[in-house]
Amino acid sequence: MCQMRRMECSEMRTDATDVLDAAIPVLVRDRGASMQVVAARAGISRATLARMFPTRQAFVQAVAAKILDDCDSALTAAESGSGLTDAALAGLTAEYIPFAQLWNLVYVEPDVLGAPEAAERAERIFARTTALMAAGQDAGILRTDMPATWLASTFCGLAETAWELTLEGHMGTRQAPSFLTAVLHHGLAAAR
């Protein structure tokens, strides 16, 4: 039965999170991608996408909410404990993709910028990232001769670069976290 109606069966198994995960790279490559293009690349019909997200604005806002939720989760994990440790920094870089997406989509997508709650959440996430970098400075694992805001911006910018390179096939998905950690430890490390 599923073989005869493969599209319907695969759509029944598709949830909104799967669609959003598939859609984010589409929007990175083409911020103006139509709902039809997004649906095709996510492997679902336009009608299914419309049932999940009735308007493009609702869809883009759902993308932003997922990215922001993922950033919150990664920060919460890195913040648990006392100060920023080498292990917490490695854990944060392992979860770099939402920060790349935050930098790439949430700050530039006009539909998201029109949603004050998304912009406010993005500001809070960046403030938490900055505070985490300041904790790393206090712990002596990140250099102190640069502002924590610079370190947070550098992390997000490097995360965006790493993610784009993986999407384009220039680096492996497992390489990116270790490269980010190496740059943060050696390029931003406190003099020892």
PDB file of C-alpha atoms in Angstrom:
ATOM      1  CA  MET A   1       0.000   0.000   0.000  1.00  0.00           C
ATOM      2  CA  CYS A   2       2.767   2.464   0.934  1.00  0.00           C
ATOM      3  CA  GLN A   3       4.616   1.659  -2.294  1.00  0.00           C
ATOM      4  CA  MET A   4       1.579   2.632  -4.341  1.00  0.00           C
ATOM      5  CA  ARG A   5       1.024   5.767  -2.358  1.00  0.00           C
ATOM      6  CA  ARG A   6       4.638   6.507  -1.396  1.00  0.00           C
ATOM      7  CA  MET A   7       4.178  10.285  -1.221  1.00  0.00           C
ATOM      8  CA  GLU A   8       1.168  10.032   1.072  1.00  0.00           C
ATOM      9  CA  CYS A   9       2.901   7.532   3.394  1.00  0.00           C
ATOM     10  CA  SER A  10       6.068   9.595   3.634  1.00  0.00           C
ATOM     11  CA  GLU A  11       4.002  12.703   4.314  1.00  0.00           C
ATOM     12  CA  MET A  12       2.145  10.939   7.129  1.00  0.00           C
ATOM     13  CA  ARG A  13       5.521  10.281   8.796  1.00  0.00           C
ATOM     14  CA  THR A  14       6.741  13.837   8.302  1.00  0.00           C
ATOM     15  CA  ASP A  15       6.391  16.175  11.237  1.00  0.00           C
ATOM     16  CA  ALA A  16       6.914  19.913  11.436  1.00  0.00           C
ATOM     17  CA  THR A  17      10.407  19.566  12.935  1.00  0.00           C
ATOM     18  CA  ASP A  18      11.543  17.419   9.985  1.00  0.00           C
ATOM     19  CA  VAL A  19      10.123  19.970   7.556  1.00  0.00           C
ATOM     20  CA  LEU A  20      11.818  22.859   9.347  1.00  0.00           C
ATOM     21  CA  ASP A  21      15.158  21.017   9.437  1.00  0.00           C
ATOM     22  CA  ALA A  22      14.911  20.402   5.692  1.00  0.00           C
ATOM     23  CA  ALA A  23      13.775  23.951   4.977  1.00  0.00           C
ATOM     24  CA  ILE A  24      16.490  25.897   6.762  1.00  0.00           C
ATOM     25  CA  PRO A  25      19.252  25.079   4.231  1.00  0.00           C
ATOM     26  CA  VAL A  26      16.805  25.934   1.425  1.00  0.00           C
ATOM     27  CA  LEU A  27      16.260  29.380   2.932  1.00  0.00           C
ATOM     28  CA  VAL A  28      20.000  29.893   3.423  1.00  0.00           C
ATOM     29  CA  ARG A  29      20.601  29.330  -0.268  1.00  0.00           C
ATOM     30  CA  ASP A  30      17.517  31.270  -1.380  1.00  0.00           C
ATOM     31  CA  ARG A  31      15.812  33.497   1.182  1.00  0.00           C
ATOM     32  CA  GLY A  32      13.017  34.140  -1.298  1.00  0.00           C
ATOM     33  CA  ALA A  33      12.328  30.446  -1.955  1.00  0.00           C
ATOM     34  CA  SER A  34       8.657  29.860  -2.586  1.00  0.00           C
ATOM     35  CA  MET A  35       6.636  27.534  -0.427  1.00  0.00           C
ATOM     36  CA  GLN A  36       6.487  25.200  -3.464  1.00  0.00           C
ATOM     37  CA  VAL A  37      10.303  25.047  -3.634  1.00  0.00           C
ATOM     38  CA  VAL A  38      10.600  24.517   0.124  1.00  0.00           C
ATOM     39  CA  ALA A  39       8.009  21.721   0.012  1.00  0.00           C
ATOM     40  CA  ALA A  40       9.727  19.994  -2.907  1.00  0.00           C
ATOM     41  CA  ARG A  41      13.125  20.074  -1.215  1.00  0.00           C
ATOM     42  CA  ALA A  42      11.599  18.856   2.058  1.00  0.00           C
ATOM     43  CA  GLY A  43      10.073  15.931   0.169  1.00  0.00           C
ATOM     44  CA  ILE A  44       6.451  16.817   0.848  1.00  0.00           C
ATOM     45  CA  SER A  45       3.628  18.323  -1.156  1.00  0.00           C
ATOM     46  CA  ARG A  46       2.811  22.015  -1.146  1.00  0.00           C
ATOM     47  CA  ALA A  47      -0.592  21.132   0.365  1.00  0.00           C
ATOM     48  CA  THR A  48       1.052  19.376   3.329  1.00  0.00           C
ATOM     49  CA  LEU A  49       3.326  22.353   3.914  1.00  0.00           C
ATOM     50  CA  ALA A  50       0.302  24.679   3.765  1.00  0.00           C
ATOM     51  CA  ARG A  51      -1.526  22.548   6.330  1.00  0.00           C
ATOM     52  CA  MET A  52       1.469  22.844   8.670  1.00  0.00           C
ATOM     53  CA  PHE A  53       2.154  26.524   7.961  1.00  0.00           C
ATOM     54  CA  PRO A  54      -0.737  28.390   6.287  1.00  0.00           C
ATOM     55  CA  THR A  55       1.363  31.407   5.252  1.00  0.00           C
ATOM     56  CA  ARG A  56       4.993  31.995   4.354  1.00  0.00           C
ATOM     57  CA  GLN A  57       5.259  34.374   7.294  1.00  0.00           C
ATOM     58  CA  ALA A  58       4.017  31.667   9.680  1.00  0.00           C
ATOM     59  CA  PHE A  59       6.514  29.257   8.143  1.00  0.00           C
ATOM     60  CA  VAL A  60       9.461  31.655   8.473  1.00  0.00           C
ATOM     61  CA  GLN A  61       8.466  32.480  12.041  1.00  0.00           C
ATOM     62  CA  ALA A  62       8.356  28.745  12.827  1.00  0.00           C
ATOM     63  CA  VAL A  63      11.858  28.398  11.353  1.00  0.00           C
ATOM     64  CA  ALA A  64      13.039  31.237  13.595  1.00  0.00           C
ATOM     65  CA  ALA A  65      11.364  29.728  16.669  1.00  0.00           C
ATOM     66  CA  LYS A  66      13.068  26.365  16.044  1.00  0.00           C
ATOM     67  CA  ILE A  67      16.476  28.001  15.624  1.00  0.00           C
ATOM     68  CA  LEU A  68      15.963  30.047  18.792  1.00  0.00           C
ATOM     69  CA  ASP A  69      14.805  26.971  20.744  1.00  0.00           C
ATOM     70  CA  ASP A  70      17.853  25.023  19.585  1.00  0.00           C
ATOM     71  CA  CYS A  71      20.172  27.882  20.623  1.00  0.00           C
ATOM     72  CA  ASP A  72      18.473  28.031  24.031  1.00  0.00           C
ATOM     73  CA  SER A  73      19.028  24.295  24.522  1.00  0.00           C
ATOM     74  CA  ALA A  74      22.714  24.472  23.552  1.00  0.00           C
ATOM     75  CA  LEU A  75      23.314  27.441  25.843  1.00  0.00           C
ATOM     76  CA  THR A  76      21.498  25.804  28.748  1.00  0.00           C
ATOM     77  CA  ALA A  77      23.735  22.742  28.422  1.00  0.00           C
ATOM     78  CA  ALA A  78      26.895  24.891  28.258  1.00  0.00           C
ATOM     79  CA  GLU A  79      25.762  27.039  31.203  1.00  0.00           C
ATOM     80  CA  SER A  80      25.098  24.090  33.514  1.00  0.00           C
ATOM     81  CA  GLY A  81      27.960  23.821  35.948  1.00  0.00           C
ATOM     82  CA  SER A  82      30.312  26.386  37.370  1.00  0.00           C
ATOM     83  CA  GLY A  83      31.742  28.652  34.717  1.00  0.00           C
ATOM     84  CA  LEU A  84      32.766  27.784  31.187  1.00  0.00           C
ATOM     85  CA  THR A  85      34.997  24.710  31.118  1.00  0.00           C
ATOM     86  CA  ASP A  86      36.883  23.188  28.210  1.00  0.00           C
ATOM     87  CA  ALA A  87      34.247  20.431  28.113  1.00  0.00           C
ATOM     88  CA  ALA A  88      31.379  22.941  28.079  1.00  0.00           C
ATOM     89  CA  LEU A  89      33.080  24.888  25.274  1.00  0.00           C
ATOM     90  CA  ALA A  90      33.493  21.657  23.283  1.00  0.00           C
ATOM     91  CA  GLY A  91      29.817  20.882  23.926  1.00  0.00           C
ATOM     92  CA  LEU A  92      28.815  24.326  22.671  1.00  0.00           C
ATOM     93  CA  THR A  93      30.863  23.971  19.492  1.00  0.00           C
ATOM     94  CA  ALA A  94      29.349  20.518  18.930  1.00  0.00           C
ATOM     95  CA  GLU A  95      25.962  22.275  18.838  1.00  0.00           C
ATOM     96  CA  TYR A  96      27.159  25.116  16.572  1.00  0.00           C
ATOM     97  CA  ILE A  97      24.551  24.771  13.809  1.00  0.00           C
ATOM     98  CA  PRO A  98      21.707  26.709  15.496  1.00  0.00           C
ATOM     99  CA  PHE A  99      24.107  29.616  16.111  1.00  0.00           C
ATOM    100  CA  ALA A 100      25.088  29.559  12.439  1.00  0.00           C
ATOM    101  CA  GLN A 101      21.402  29.577  11.510  1.00  0.00           C
ATOM    102  CA  LEU A 102      20.695  32.374  13.997  1.00  0.00           C
ATOM    103  CA  TRP A 103      23.397  34.491  12.434  1.00  0.00           C
ATOM    104  CA  ASN A 104      22.451  33.583   8.869  1.00  0.00           C
ATOM    105  CA  LEU A 105      18.644  33.668   8.966  1.00  0.00           C
ATOM    106  CA  VAL A 106      17.109  35.205  12.051  1.00  0.00           C
ATOM    107  CA  TYR A 107      19.025  38.463  11.882  1.00  0.00           C
ATOM    108  CA  VAL A 108      18.443  39.001   8.161  1.00  0.00           C
ATOM    109  CA  GLU A 109      15.057  37.499   7.239  1.00  0.00           C
ATOM    110  CA  PRO A 110      12.574  40.383   6.968  1.00  0.00           C
ATOM    111  CA  ASP A 111       9.577  38.297   8.061  1.00  0.00           C
ATOM    112  CA  VAL A 112      11.429  37.345  11.226  1.00  0.00           C
ATOM    113  CA  LEU A 113      12.606  40.865  11.907  1.00  0.00           C
ATOM    114  CA  GLY A 114       8.967  41.893  11.710  1.00  0.00           C
ATOM    115  CA  ALA A 115       8.234  39.615  14.667  1.00  0.00           C
ATOM    116  CA  PRO A 116       9.328  41.456  17.806  1.00  0.00           C
ATOM    117  CA  GLU A 117       9.316  38.295  19.923  1.00  0.00           C
ATOM    118  CA  ALA A 118      11.852  36.599  17.622  1.00  0.00           C
ATOM    119  CA  ALA A 119      14.107  39.652  17.541  1.00  0.00           C
ATOM    120  CA  GLU A 120      13.902  39.967  21.330  1.00  0.00           C
ATOM    121  CA  ARG A 121      14.714  36.282  21.816  1.00  0.00           C
ATOM    122  CA  ALA A 122      17.646  36.581  19.410  1.00  0.00           C
ATOM    123  CA  GLU A 123      18.983  39.489  21.462  1.00  0.00           C
ATOM    124  CA  ARG A 124      18.657  37.460  24.681  1.00  0.00           C
ATOM    125  CA  ILE A 125      20.444  34.498  23.107  1.00  0.00           C
ATOM    126  CA  PHE A 126      23.291  36.698  21.960  1.00  0.00           C
ATOM    127  CA  ALA A 127      23.498  38.238  25.460  1.00  0.00           C
ATOM    128  CA  ARG A 128      23.709  34.726  26.952  1.00  0.00           C
ATOM    129  CA  THR A 129      26.399  33.765  24.429  1.00  0.00           C
ATOM    130  CA  THR A 130      28.335  36.888  25.388  1.00  0.00           C
ATOM    131  CA  ALA A 131      27.953  36.063  29.087  1.00  0.00           C
ATOM    132  CA  LEU A 132      29.238  32.545  28.413  1.00  0.00           C
ATOM    133  CA  MET A 133      32.299  33.954  26.657  1.00  0.00           C
ATOM    134  CA  ALA A 134      32.850  36.305  29.628  1.00  0.00           C
ATOM    135  CA  ALA A 135      32.670  33.252  31.915  1.00  0.00           C
ATOM    136  CA  GLY A 136      35.341  31.634  29.738  1.00  0.00           C
ATOM    137  CA  GLN A 137      37.488  34.715  30.174  1.00  0.00           C
ATOM    138  CA  ASP A 138      36.958  34.600  33.948  1.00  0.00           C
ATOM    139  CA  ALA A 139      37.894  30.900  33.962  1.00  0.00           C
ATOM    140  CA  GLY A 140      41.104  31.628  32.047  1.00  0.00           C
ATOM    141  CA  ILE A 141      40.278  29.521  28.995  1.00  0.00           C
ATOM    142  CA  LEU A 142      39.507  32.452  26.668  1.00  0.00           C
ATOM    143  CA  ARG A 143      41.677  35.486  26.140  1.00  0.00           C
ATOM    144  CA  THR A 144      40.848  38.628  28.059  1.00  0.00           C
ATOM    145  CA  ASP A 145      42.347  41.233  25.730  1.00  0.00           C
ATOM    146  CA  MET A 146      39.176  41.267  23.585  1.00  0.00           C
ATOM    147  CA  PRO A 147      35.628  42.090  24.663  1.00  0.00           C
ATOM    148  CA  ALA A 148      33.313  39.152  25.339  1.00  0.00           C
ATOM    149  CA  THR A 149      30.957  40.588  22.708  1.00  0.00           C
ATOM    150  CA  TRP A 150      33.714  40.191  20.126  1.00  0.00           C
ATOM    151  CA  LEU A 151      34.278  36.583  21.197  1.00  0.00           C
ATOM    152  CA  ALA A 152      30.542  35.824  20.971  1.00  0.00           C
ATOM    153  CA  SER A 153      30.324  37.439  17.524  1.00  0.00           C
ATOM    154  CA  THR A 154      33.405  35.520  16.425  1.00  0.00           C
ATOM    155  CA  PHE A 155      31.888  32.226  17.595  1.00  0.00           C
ATOM    156  CA  CYS A 156      28.643  32.898  15.716  1.00  0.00           C
ATOM    157  CA  GLY A 157      30.490  34.059  12.592  1.00  0.00           C
ATOM    158  CA  LEU A 158      32.773  31.025  12.613  1.00  0.00           C
ATOM    159  CA  ALA A 159      29.776  28.766  13.185  1.00  0.00           C
ATOM    160  CA  GLU A 160      28.067  30.285  10.147  1.00  0.00           C
ATOM    161  CA  THR A 161      31.185  29.790   8.016  1.00  0.00           C
ATOM    162  CA  ALA A 162      31.588  26.180   9.160  1.00  0.00           C
ATOM    163  CA  TRP A 163      27.930  25.385   8.472  1.00  0.00           C
ATOM    164  CA  GLU A 164      28.021  26.922   5.005  1.00  0.00           C
ATOM    165  CA  LEU A 165      31.194  24.980   4.190  1.00  0.00           C
ATOM    166  CA  THR A 166      29.514  21.728   5.250  1.00  0.00           C
ATOM    167  CA  LEU A 167      26.409  22.543   3.187  1.00  0.00           C
ATOM    168  CA  GLU A 168      28.632  23.195   0.157  1.00  0.00           C
ATOM    169  CA  GLY A 169      30.575  19.969   0.719  1.00  0.00           C
ATOM    170  CA  HIS A 170      33.913  21.672   1.503  1.00  0.00           C
ATOM    171  CA  MET A 171      34.187  20.116   4.959  1.00  0.00           C
ATOM    172  CA  GLY A 172      32.678  17.173   6.754  1.00  0.00           C
ATOM    173  CA  THR A 173      29.989  17.574   9.370  1.00  0.00           C
ATOM    174  CA  ARG A 174      32.216  15.937  11.982  1.00  0.00           C
ATOM    175  CA  GLN A 175      35.134  18.244  11.214  1.00  0.00           C
ATOM    176  CA  ALA A 176      33.321  21.496  11.935  1.00  0.00           C
ATOM    177  CA  PRO A 177      33.005  21.190  15.744  1.00  0.00           C
ATOM    178  CA  SER A 178      36.656  20.218  16.169  1.00  0.00           C
ATOM    179  CA  PHE A 179      37.775  23.041  13.874  1.00  0.00           C
ATOM    180  CA  LEU A 180      35.641  25.523  15.836  1.00  0.00           C
ATOM    181  CA  THR A 181      37.021  24.253  19.135  1.00  0.00           C
ATOM    182  CA  ALA A 182      40.590  24.485  17.830  1.00  0.00           C
ATOM    183  CA  VAL A 183      40.108  28.067  16.676  1.00  0.00           C
ATOM    184  CA  LEU A 184      38.450  29.055  19.933  1.00  0.00           C
ATOM    185  CA  HIS A 185      41.171  27.373  22.012  1.00  0.00           C
ATOM    186  CA  HIS A 186      44.159  28.480  19.980  1.00  0.00           C
ATOM    187  CA  GLY A 187      42.939  31.586  18.200  1.00  0.00           C
ATOM    188  CA  LEU A 188      41.088  33.015  21.198  1.00  0.00           C
ATOM    189  CA  ALA A 189      42.877  31.207  24.028  1.00  0.00           C
ATOM    190  CA  ALA A 190      44.299  33.102  26.968  1.00  0.00           C
ATOM    191  CA  ALA A 191      48.086  33.411  26.943  1.00  0.00           C
ATOM    192  CA  ARG A 192      49.498  30.656  29.172  1.00  0.00           C
TER     193      ARG A 192
END
